[in-house]
N, CA, C and O atoms as a CHARMM CRD file, in Angstrom:
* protein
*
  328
    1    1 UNK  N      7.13600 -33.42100  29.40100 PROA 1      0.00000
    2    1 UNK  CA     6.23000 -33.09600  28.31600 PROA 1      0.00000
    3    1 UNK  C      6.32600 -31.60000  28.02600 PROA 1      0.00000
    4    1 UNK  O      6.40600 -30.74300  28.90600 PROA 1      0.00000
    5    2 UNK  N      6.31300 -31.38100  26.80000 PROA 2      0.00000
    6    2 UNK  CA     6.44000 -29.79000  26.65000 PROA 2      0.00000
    7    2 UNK  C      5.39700 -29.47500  25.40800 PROA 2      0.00000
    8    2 UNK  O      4.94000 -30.34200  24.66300 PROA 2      0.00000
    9    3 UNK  N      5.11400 -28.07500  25.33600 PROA 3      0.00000
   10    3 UNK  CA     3.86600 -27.77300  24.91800 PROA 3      0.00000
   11    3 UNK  C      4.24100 -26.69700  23.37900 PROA 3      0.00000
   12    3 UNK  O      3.97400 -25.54100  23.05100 PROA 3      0.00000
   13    4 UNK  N      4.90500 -27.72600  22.82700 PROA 4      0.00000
   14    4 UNK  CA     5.88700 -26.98700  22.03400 PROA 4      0.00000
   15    4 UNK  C      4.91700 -27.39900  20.11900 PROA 4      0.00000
   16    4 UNK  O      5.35400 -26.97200  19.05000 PROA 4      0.00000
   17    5 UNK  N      3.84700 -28.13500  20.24400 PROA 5      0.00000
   18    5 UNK  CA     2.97400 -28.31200  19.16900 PROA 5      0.00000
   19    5 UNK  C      2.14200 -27.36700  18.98100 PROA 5      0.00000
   20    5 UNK  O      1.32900 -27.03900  19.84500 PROA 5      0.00000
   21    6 UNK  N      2.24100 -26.74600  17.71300 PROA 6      0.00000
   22    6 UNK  CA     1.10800 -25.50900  17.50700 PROA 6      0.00000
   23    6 UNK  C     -0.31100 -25.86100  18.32000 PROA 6      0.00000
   24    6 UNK  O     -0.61400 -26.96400  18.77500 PROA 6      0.00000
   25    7 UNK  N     -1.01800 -24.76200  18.37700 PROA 7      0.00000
   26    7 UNK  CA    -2.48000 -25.42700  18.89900 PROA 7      0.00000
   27    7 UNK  C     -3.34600 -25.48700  17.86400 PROA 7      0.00000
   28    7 UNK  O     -4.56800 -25.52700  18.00800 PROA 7      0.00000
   29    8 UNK  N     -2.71100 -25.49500  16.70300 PROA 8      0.00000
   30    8 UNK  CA    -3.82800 -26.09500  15.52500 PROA 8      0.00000
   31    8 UNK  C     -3.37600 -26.36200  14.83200 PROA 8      0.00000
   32    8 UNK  O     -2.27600 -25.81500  14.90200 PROA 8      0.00000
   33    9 UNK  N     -3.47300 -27.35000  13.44900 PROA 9      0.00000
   34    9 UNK  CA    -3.16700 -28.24500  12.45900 PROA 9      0.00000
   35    9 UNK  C     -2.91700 -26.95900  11.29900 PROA 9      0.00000
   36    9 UNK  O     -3.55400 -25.92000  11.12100 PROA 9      0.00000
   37   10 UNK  N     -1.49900 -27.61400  10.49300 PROA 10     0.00000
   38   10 UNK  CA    -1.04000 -26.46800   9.66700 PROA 10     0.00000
   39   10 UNK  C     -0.21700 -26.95100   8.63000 PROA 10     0.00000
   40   10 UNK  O      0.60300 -27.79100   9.00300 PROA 10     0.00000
   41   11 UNK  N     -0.20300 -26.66500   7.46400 PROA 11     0.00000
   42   11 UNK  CA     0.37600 -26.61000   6.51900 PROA 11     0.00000
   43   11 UNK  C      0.76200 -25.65700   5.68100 PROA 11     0.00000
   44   11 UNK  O      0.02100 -24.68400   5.53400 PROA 11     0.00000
   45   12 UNK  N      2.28700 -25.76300   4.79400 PROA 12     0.00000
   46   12 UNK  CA     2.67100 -24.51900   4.47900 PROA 12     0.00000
   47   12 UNK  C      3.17500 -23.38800   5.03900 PROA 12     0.00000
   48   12 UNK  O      3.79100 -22.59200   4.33000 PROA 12     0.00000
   49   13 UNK  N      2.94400 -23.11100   6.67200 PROA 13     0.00000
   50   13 UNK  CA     3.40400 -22.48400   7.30100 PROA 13     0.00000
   51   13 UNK  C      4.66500 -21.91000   6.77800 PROA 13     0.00000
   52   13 UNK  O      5.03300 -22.36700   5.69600 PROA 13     0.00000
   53   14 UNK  N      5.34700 -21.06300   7.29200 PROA 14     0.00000
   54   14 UNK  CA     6.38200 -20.37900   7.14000 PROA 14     0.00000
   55   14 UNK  C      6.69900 -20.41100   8.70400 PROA 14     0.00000
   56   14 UNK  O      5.77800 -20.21200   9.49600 PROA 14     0.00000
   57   15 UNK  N      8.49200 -20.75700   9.32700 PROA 15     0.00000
   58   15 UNK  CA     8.76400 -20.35700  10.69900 PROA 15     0.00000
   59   15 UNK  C      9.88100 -19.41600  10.13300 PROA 15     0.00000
   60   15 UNK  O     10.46600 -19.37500   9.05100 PROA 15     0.00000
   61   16 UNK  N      9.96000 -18.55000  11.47500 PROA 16     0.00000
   62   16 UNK  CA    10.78900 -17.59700  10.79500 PROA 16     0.00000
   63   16 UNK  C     11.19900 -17.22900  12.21900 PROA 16     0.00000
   64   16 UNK  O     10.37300 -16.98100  13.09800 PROA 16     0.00000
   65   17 UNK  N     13.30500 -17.19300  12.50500 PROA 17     0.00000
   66   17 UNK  CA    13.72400 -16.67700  13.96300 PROA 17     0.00000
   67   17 UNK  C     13.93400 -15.87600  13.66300 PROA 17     0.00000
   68   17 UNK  O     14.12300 -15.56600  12.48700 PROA 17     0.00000
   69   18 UNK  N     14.01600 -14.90800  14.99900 PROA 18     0.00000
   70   18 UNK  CA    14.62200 -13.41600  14.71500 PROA 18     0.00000
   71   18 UNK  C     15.71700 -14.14000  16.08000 PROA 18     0.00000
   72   18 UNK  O     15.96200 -15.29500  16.42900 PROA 18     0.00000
   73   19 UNK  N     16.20300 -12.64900  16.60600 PROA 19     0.00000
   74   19 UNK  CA    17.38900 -12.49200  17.69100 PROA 19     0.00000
   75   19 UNK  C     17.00400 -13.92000  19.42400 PROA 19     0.00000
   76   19 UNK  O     17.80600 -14.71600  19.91300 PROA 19     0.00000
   77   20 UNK  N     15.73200 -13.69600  19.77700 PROA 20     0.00000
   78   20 UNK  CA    15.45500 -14.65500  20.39300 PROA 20     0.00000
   79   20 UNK  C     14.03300 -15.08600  20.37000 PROA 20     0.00000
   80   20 UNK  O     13.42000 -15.27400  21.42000 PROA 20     0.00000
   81   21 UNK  N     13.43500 -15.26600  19.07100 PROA 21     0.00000
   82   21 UNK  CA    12.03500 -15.46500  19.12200 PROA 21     0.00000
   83   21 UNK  C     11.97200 -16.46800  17.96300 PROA 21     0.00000
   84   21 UNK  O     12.82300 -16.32000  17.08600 PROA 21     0.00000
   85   22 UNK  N     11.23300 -17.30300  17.85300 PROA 22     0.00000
   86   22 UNK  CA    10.28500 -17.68700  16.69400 PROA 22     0.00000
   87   22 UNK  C      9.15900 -17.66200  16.49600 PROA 22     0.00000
   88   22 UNK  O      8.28600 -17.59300  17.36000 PROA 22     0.00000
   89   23 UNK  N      8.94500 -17.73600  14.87500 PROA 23     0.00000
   90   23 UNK  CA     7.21500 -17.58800  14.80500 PROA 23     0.00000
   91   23 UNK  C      7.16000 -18.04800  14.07200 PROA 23     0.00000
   92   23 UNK  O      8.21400 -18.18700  13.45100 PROA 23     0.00000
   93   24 UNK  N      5.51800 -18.87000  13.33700 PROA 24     0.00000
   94   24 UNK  CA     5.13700 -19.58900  12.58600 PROA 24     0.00000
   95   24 UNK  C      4.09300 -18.68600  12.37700 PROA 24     0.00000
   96   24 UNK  O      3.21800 -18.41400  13.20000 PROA 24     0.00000
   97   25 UNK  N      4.26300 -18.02300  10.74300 PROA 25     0.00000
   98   25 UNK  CA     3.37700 -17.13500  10.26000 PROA 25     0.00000
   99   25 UNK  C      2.46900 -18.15900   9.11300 PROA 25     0.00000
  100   25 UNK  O      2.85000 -19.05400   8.35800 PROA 25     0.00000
  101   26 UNK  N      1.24200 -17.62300   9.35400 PROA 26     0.00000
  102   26 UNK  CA     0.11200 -18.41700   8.04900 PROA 26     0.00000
  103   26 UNK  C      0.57400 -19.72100   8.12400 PROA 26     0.00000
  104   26 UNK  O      1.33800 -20.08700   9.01700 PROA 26     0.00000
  105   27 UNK  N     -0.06600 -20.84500   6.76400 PROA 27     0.00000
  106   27 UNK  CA    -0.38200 -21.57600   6.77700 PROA 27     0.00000
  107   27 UNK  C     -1.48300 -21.83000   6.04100 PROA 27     0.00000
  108   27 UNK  O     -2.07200 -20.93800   5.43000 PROA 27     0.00000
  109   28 UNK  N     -1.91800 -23.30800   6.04000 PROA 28     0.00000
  110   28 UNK  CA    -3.41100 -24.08200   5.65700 PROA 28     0.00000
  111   28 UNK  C     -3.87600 -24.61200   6.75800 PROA 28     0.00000
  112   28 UNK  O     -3.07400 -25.19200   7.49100 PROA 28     0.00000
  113   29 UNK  N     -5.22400 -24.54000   7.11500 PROA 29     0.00000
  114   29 UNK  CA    -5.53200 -25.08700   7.85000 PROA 29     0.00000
  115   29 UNK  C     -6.28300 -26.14500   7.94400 PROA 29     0.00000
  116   29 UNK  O     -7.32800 -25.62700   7.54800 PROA 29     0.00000
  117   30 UNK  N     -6.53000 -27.10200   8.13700 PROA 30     0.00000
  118   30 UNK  CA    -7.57700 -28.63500   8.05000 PROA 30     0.00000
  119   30 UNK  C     -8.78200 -28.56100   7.13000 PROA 30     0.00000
  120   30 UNK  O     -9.44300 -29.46100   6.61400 PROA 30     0.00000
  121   31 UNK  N     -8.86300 -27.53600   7.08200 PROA 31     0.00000
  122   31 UNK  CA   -10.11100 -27.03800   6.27600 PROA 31     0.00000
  123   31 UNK  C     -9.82000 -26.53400   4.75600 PROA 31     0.00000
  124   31 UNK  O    -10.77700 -26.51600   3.98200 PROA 31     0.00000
  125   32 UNK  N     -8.48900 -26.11000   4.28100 PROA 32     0.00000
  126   32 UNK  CA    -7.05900 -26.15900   3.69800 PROA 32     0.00000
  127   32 UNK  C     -7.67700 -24.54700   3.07200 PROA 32     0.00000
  128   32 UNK  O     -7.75600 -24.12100   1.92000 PROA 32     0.00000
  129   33 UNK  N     -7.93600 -24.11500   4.00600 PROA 33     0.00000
  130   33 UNK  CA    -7.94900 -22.28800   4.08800 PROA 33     0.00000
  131   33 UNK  C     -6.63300 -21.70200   4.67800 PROA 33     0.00000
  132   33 UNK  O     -6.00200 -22.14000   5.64100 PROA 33     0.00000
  133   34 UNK  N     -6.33600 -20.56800   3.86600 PROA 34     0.00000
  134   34 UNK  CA    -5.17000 -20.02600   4.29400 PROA 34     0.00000
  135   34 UNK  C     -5.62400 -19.12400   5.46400 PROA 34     0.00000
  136   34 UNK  O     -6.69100 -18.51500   5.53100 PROA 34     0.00000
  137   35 UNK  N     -4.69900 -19.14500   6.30900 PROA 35     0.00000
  138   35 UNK  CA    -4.97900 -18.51600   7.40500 PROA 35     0.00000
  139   35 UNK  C     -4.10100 -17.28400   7.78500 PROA 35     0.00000
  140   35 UNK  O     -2.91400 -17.28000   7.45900 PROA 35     0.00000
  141   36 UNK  N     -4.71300 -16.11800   8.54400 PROA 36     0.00000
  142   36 UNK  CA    -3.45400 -15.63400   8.83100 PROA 36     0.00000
  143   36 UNK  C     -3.24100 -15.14200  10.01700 PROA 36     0.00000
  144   36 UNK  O     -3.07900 -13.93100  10.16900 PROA 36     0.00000
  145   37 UNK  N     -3.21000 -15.98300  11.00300 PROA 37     0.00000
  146   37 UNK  CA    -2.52600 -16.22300  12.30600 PROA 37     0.00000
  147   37 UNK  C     -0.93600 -16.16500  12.38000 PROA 37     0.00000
  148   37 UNK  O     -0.35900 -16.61000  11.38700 PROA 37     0.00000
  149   38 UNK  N     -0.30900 -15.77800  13.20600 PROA 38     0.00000
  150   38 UNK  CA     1.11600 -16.00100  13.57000 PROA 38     0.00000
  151   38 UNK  C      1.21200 -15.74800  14.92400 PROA 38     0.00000
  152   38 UNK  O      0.69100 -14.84100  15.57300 PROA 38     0.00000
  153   39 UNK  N      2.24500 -17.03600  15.43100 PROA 39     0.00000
  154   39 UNK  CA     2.05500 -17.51200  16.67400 PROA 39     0.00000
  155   39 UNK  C      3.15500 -17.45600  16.73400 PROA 39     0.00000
  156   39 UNK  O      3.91500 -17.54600  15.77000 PROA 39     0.00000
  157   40 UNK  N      3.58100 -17.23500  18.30100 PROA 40     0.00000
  158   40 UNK  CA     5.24000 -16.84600  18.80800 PROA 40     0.00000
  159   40 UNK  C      5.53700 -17.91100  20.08300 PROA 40     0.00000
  160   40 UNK  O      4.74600 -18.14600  20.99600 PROA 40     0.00000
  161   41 UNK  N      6.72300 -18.42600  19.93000 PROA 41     0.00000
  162   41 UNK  CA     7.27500 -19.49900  20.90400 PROA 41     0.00000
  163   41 UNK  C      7.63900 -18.73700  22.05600 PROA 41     0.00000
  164   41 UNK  O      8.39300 -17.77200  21.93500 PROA 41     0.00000
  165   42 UNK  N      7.13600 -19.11000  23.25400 PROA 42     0.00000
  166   42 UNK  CA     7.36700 -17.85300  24.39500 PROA 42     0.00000
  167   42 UNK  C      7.79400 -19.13900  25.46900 PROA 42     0.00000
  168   42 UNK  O      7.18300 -20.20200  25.57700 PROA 42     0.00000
  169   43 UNK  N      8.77400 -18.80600  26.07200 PROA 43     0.00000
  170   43 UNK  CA     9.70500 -19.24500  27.11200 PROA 43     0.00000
  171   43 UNK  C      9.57100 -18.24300  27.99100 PROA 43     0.00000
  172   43 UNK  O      9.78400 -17.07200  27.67700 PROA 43     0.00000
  173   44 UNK  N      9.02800 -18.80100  29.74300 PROA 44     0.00000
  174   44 UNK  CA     8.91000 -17.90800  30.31400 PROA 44     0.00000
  175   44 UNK  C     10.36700 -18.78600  31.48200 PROA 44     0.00000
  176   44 UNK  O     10.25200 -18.39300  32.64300 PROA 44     0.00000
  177   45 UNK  N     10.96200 -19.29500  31.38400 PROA 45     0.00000
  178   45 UNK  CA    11.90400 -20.15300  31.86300 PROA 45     0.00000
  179   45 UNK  C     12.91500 -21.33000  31.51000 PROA 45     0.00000
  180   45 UNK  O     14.00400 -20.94900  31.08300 PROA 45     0.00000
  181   46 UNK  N     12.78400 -22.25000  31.58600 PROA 46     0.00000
  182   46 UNK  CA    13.86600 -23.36200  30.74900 PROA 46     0.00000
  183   46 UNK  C     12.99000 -23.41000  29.69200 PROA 46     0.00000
  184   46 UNK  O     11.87400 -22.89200  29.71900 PROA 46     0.00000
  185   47 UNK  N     13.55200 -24.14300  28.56400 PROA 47     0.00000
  186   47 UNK  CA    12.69100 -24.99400  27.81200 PROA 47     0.00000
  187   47 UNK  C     11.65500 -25.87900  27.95400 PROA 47     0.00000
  188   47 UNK  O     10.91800 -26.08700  26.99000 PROA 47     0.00000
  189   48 UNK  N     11.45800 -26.51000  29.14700 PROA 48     0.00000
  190   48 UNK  CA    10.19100 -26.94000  29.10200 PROA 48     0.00000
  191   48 UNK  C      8.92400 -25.91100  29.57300 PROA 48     0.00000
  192   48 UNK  O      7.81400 -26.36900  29.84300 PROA 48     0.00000
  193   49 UNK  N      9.16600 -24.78900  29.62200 PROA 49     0.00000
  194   49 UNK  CA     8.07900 -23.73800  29.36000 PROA 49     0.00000
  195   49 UNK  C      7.74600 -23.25700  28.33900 PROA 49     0.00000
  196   49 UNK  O      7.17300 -22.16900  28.39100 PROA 49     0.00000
  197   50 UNK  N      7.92700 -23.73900  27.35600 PROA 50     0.00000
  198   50 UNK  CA     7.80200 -23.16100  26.14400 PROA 50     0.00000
  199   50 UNK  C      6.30400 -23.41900  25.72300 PROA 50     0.00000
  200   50 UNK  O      5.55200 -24.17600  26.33600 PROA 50     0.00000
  201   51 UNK  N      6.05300 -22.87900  24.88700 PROA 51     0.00000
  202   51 UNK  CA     4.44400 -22.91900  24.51700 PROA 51     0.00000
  203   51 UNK  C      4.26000 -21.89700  23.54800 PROA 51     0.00000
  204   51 UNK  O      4.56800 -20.75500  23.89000 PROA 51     0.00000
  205   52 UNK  N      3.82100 -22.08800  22.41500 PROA 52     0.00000
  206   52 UNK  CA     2.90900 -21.07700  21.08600 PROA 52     0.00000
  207   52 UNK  C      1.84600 -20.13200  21.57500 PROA 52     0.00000
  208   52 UNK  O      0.84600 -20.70000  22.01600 PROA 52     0.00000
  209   53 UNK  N      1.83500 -18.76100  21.59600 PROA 53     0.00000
  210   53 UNK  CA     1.21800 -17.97400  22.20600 PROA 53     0.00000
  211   53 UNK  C      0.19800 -16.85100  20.44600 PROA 53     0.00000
  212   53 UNK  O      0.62500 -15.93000  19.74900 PROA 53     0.00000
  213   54 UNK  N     -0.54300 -17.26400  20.43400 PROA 54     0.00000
  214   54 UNK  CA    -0.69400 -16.15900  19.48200 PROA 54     0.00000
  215   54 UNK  C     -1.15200 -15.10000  19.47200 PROA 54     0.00000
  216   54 UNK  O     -2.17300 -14.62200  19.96500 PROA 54     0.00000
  217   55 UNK  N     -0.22300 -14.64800  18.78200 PROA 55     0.00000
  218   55 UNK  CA    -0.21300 -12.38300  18.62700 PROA 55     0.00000
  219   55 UNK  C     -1.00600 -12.63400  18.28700 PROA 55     0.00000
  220   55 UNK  O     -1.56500 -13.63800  17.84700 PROA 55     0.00000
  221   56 UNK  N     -1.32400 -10.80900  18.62000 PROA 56     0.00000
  222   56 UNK  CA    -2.07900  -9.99700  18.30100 PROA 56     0.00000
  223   56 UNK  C     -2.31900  -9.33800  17.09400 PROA 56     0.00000
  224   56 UNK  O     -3.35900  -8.77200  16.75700 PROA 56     0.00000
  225   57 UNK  N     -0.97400  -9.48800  16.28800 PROA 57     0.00000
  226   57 UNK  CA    -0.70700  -9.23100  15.16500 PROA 57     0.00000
  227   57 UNK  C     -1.23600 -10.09800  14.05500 PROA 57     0.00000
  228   57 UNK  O     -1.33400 -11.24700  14.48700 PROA 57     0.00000
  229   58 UNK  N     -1.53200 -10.03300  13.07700 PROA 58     0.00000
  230   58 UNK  CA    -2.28400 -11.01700  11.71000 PROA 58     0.00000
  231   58 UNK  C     -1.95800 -10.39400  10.54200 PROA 58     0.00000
  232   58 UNK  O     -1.94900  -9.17400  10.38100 PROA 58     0.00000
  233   59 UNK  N     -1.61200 -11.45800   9.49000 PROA 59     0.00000
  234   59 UNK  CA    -1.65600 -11.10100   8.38600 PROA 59     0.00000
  235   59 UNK  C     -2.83600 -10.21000   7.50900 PROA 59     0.00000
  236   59 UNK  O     -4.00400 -10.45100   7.81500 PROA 59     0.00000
  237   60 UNK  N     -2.69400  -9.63700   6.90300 PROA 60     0.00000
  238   60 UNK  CA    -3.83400  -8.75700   6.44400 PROA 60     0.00000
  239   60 UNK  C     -4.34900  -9.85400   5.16100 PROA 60     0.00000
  240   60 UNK  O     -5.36900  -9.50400   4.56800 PROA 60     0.00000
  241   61 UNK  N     -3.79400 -10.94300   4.78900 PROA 61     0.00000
  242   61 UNK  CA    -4.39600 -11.82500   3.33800 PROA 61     0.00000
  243   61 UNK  C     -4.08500 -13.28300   4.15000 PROA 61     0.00000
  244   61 UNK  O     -2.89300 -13.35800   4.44900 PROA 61     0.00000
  245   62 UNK  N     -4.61900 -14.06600   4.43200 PROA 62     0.00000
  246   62 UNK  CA    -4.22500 -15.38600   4.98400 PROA 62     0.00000
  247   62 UNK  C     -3.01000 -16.18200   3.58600 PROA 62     0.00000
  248   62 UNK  O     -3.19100 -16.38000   2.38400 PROA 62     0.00000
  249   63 UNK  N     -2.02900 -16.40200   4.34200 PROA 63     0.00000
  250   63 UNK  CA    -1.30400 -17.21700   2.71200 PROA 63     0.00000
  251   63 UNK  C     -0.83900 -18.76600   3.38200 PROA 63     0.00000
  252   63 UNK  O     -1.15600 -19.12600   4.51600 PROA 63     0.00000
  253   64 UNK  N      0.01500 -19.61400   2.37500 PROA 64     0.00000
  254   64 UNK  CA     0.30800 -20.63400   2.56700 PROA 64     0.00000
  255   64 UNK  C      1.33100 -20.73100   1.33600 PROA 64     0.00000
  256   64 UNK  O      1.11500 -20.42400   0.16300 PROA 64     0.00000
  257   65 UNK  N      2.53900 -21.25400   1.93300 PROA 65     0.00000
  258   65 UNK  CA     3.31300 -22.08100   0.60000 PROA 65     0.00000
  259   65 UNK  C      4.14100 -20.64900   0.27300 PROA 65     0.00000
  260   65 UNK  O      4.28800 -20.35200  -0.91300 PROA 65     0.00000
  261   66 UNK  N      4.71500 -19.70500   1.37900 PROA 66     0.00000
  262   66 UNK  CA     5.28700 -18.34600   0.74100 PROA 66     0.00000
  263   66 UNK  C      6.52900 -18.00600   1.52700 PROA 66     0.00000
  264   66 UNK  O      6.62300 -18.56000   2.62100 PROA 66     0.00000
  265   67 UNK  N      7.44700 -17.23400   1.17900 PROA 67     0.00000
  266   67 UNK  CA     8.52700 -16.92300   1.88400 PROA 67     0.00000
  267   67 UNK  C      8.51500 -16.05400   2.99100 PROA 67     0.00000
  268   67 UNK  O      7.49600 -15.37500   2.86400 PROA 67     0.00000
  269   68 UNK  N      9.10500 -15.72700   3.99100 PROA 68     0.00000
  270   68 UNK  CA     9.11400 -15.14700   5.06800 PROA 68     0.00000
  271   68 UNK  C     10.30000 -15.31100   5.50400 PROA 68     0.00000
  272   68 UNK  O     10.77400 -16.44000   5.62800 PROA 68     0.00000
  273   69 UNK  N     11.18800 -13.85400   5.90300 PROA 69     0.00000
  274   69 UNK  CA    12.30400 -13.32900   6.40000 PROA 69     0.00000
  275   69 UNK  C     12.34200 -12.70800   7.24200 PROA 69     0.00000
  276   69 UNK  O     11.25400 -12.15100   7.38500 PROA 69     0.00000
  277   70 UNK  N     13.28400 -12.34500   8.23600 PROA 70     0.00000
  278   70 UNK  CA    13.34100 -11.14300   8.95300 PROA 70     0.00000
  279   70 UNK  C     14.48300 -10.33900   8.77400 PROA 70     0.00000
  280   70 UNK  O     15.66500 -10.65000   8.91300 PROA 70     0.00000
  281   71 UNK  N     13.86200  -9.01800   8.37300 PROA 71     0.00000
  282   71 UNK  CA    14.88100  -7.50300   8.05400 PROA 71     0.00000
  283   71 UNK  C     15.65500  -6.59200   8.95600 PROA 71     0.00000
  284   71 UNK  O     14.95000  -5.68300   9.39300 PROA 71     0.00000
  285   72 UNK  N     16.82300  -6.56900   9.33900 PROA 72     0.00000
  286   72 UNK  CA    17.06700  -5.69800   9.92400 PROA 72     0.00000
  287   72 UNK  C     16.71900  -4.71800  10.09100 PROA 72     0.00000
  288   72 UNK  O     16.51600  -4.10000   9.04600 PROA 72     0.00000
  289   73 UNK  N     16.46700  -4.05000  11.22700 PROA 73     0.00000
  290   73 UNK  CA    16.46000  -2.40300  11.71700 PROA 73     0.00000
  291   73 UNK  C     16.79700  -1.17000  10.91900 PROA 73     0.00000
  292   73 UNK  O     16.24500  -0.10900  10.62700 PROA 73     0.00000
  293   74 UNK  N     18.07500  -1.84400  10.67000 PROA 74     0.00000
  294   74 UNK  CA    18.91500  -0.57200  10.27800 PROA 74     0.00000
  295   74 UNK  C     18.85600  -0.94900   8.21600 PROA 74     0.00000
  296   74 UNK  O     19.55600  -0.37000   7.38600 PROA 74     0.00000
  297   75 UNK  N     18.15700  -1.68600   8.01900 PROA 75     0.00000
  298   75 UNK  CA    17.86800  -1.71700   6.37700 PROA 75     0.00000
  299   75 UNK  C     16.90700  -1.13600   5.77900 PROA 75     0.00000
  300   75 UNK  O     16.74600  -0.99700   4.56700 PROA 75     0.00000
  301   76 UNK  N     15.84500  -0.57000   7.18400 PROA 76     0.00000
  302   76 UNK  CA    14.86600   0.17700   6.87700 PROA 76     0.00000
  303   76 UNK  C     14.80600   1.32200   7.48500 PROA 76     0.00000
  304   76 UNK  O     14.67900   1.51900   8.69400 PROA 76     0.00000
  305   77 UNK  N     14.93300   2.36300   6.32400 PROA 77     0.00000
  306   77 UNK  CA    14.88800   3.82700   6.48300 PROA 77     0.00000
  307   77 UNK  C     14.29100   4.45200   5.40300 PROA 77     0.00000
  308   77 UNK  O     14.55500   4.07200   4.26200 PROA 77     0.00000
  309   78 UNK  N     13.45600   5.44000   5.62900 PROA 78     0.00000
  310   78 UNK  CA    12.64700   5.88400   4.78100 PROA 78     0.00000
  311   78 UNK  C     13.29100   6.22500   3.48300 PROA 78     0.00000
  312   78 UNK  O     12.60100   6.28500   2.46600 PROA 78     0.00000
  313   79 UNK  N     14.13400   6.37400   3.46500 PROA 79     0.00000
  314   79 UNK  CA    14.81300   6.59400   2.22600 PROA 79     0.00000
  315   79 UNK  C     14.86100   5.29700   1.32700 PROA 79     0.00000
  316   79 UNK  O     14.55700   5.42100   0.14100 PROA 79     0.00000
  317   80 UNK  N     15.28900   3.83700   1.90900 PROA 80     0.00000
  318   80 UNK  CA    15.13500   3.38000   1.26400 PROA 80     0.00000
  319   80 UNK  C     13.63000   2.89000   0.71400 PROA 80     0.00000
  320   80 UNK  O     13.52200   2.61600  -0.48100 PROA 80     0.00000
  321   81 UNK  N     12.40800   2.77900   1.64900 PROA 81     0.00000
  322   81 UNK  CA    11.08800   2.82900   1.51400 PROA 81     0.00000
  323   81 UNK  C     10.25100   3.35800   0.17500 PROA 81     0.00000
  324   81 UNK  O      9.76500   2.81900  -0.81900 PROA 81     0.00000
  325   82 UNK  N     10.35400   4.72600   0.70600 PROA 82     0.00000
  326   82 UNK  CA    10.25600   6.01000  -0.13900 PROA 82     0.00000
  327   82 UNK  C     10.64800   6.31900  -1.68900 PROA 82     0.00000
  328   82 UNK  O     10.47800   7.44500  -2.15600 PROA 82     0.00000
């Protein structure tokens, strides 16, 4: 058995990998409020350790139904920012 089901009901979500992580940013929630939680798949050993841990981190607007990428390092420099 592995513990690999969010710990709450979601729609719209966005998952998004980087180098060795995933996350499932926002969503709807049962209540069909956008939320803005994002939760990270954390392996502390094989795969059956896996389990949704949620950051600390939050969206500042709860959304649902939106795109989500991850940017390289080196694509962000103040120059291009700025």
């Amino acid at each position: 058995e592995t513990n690999w089901d969010l710990p709450v009901a979601s729609v719209g979500l966005q998952m998004v990998a980087s180098a060795n992580s995933l996350f499932a940013i926002g969503g709807r929630d049962s209540e069909y409020q956008d939320t803005t939680t994002i939760f990270k798949l954390t392996c502390t050993g094989d795969v059956d350790t896996c389990e949704w841990i949620e950051s600390d981190t939050a969206l500042e607007y709860g959304r649902s139904v939106f795109v989500a990428m991850t940017i390289p390092d080196d694509l962000l420099t103040w120059s291009t920012v700025c």
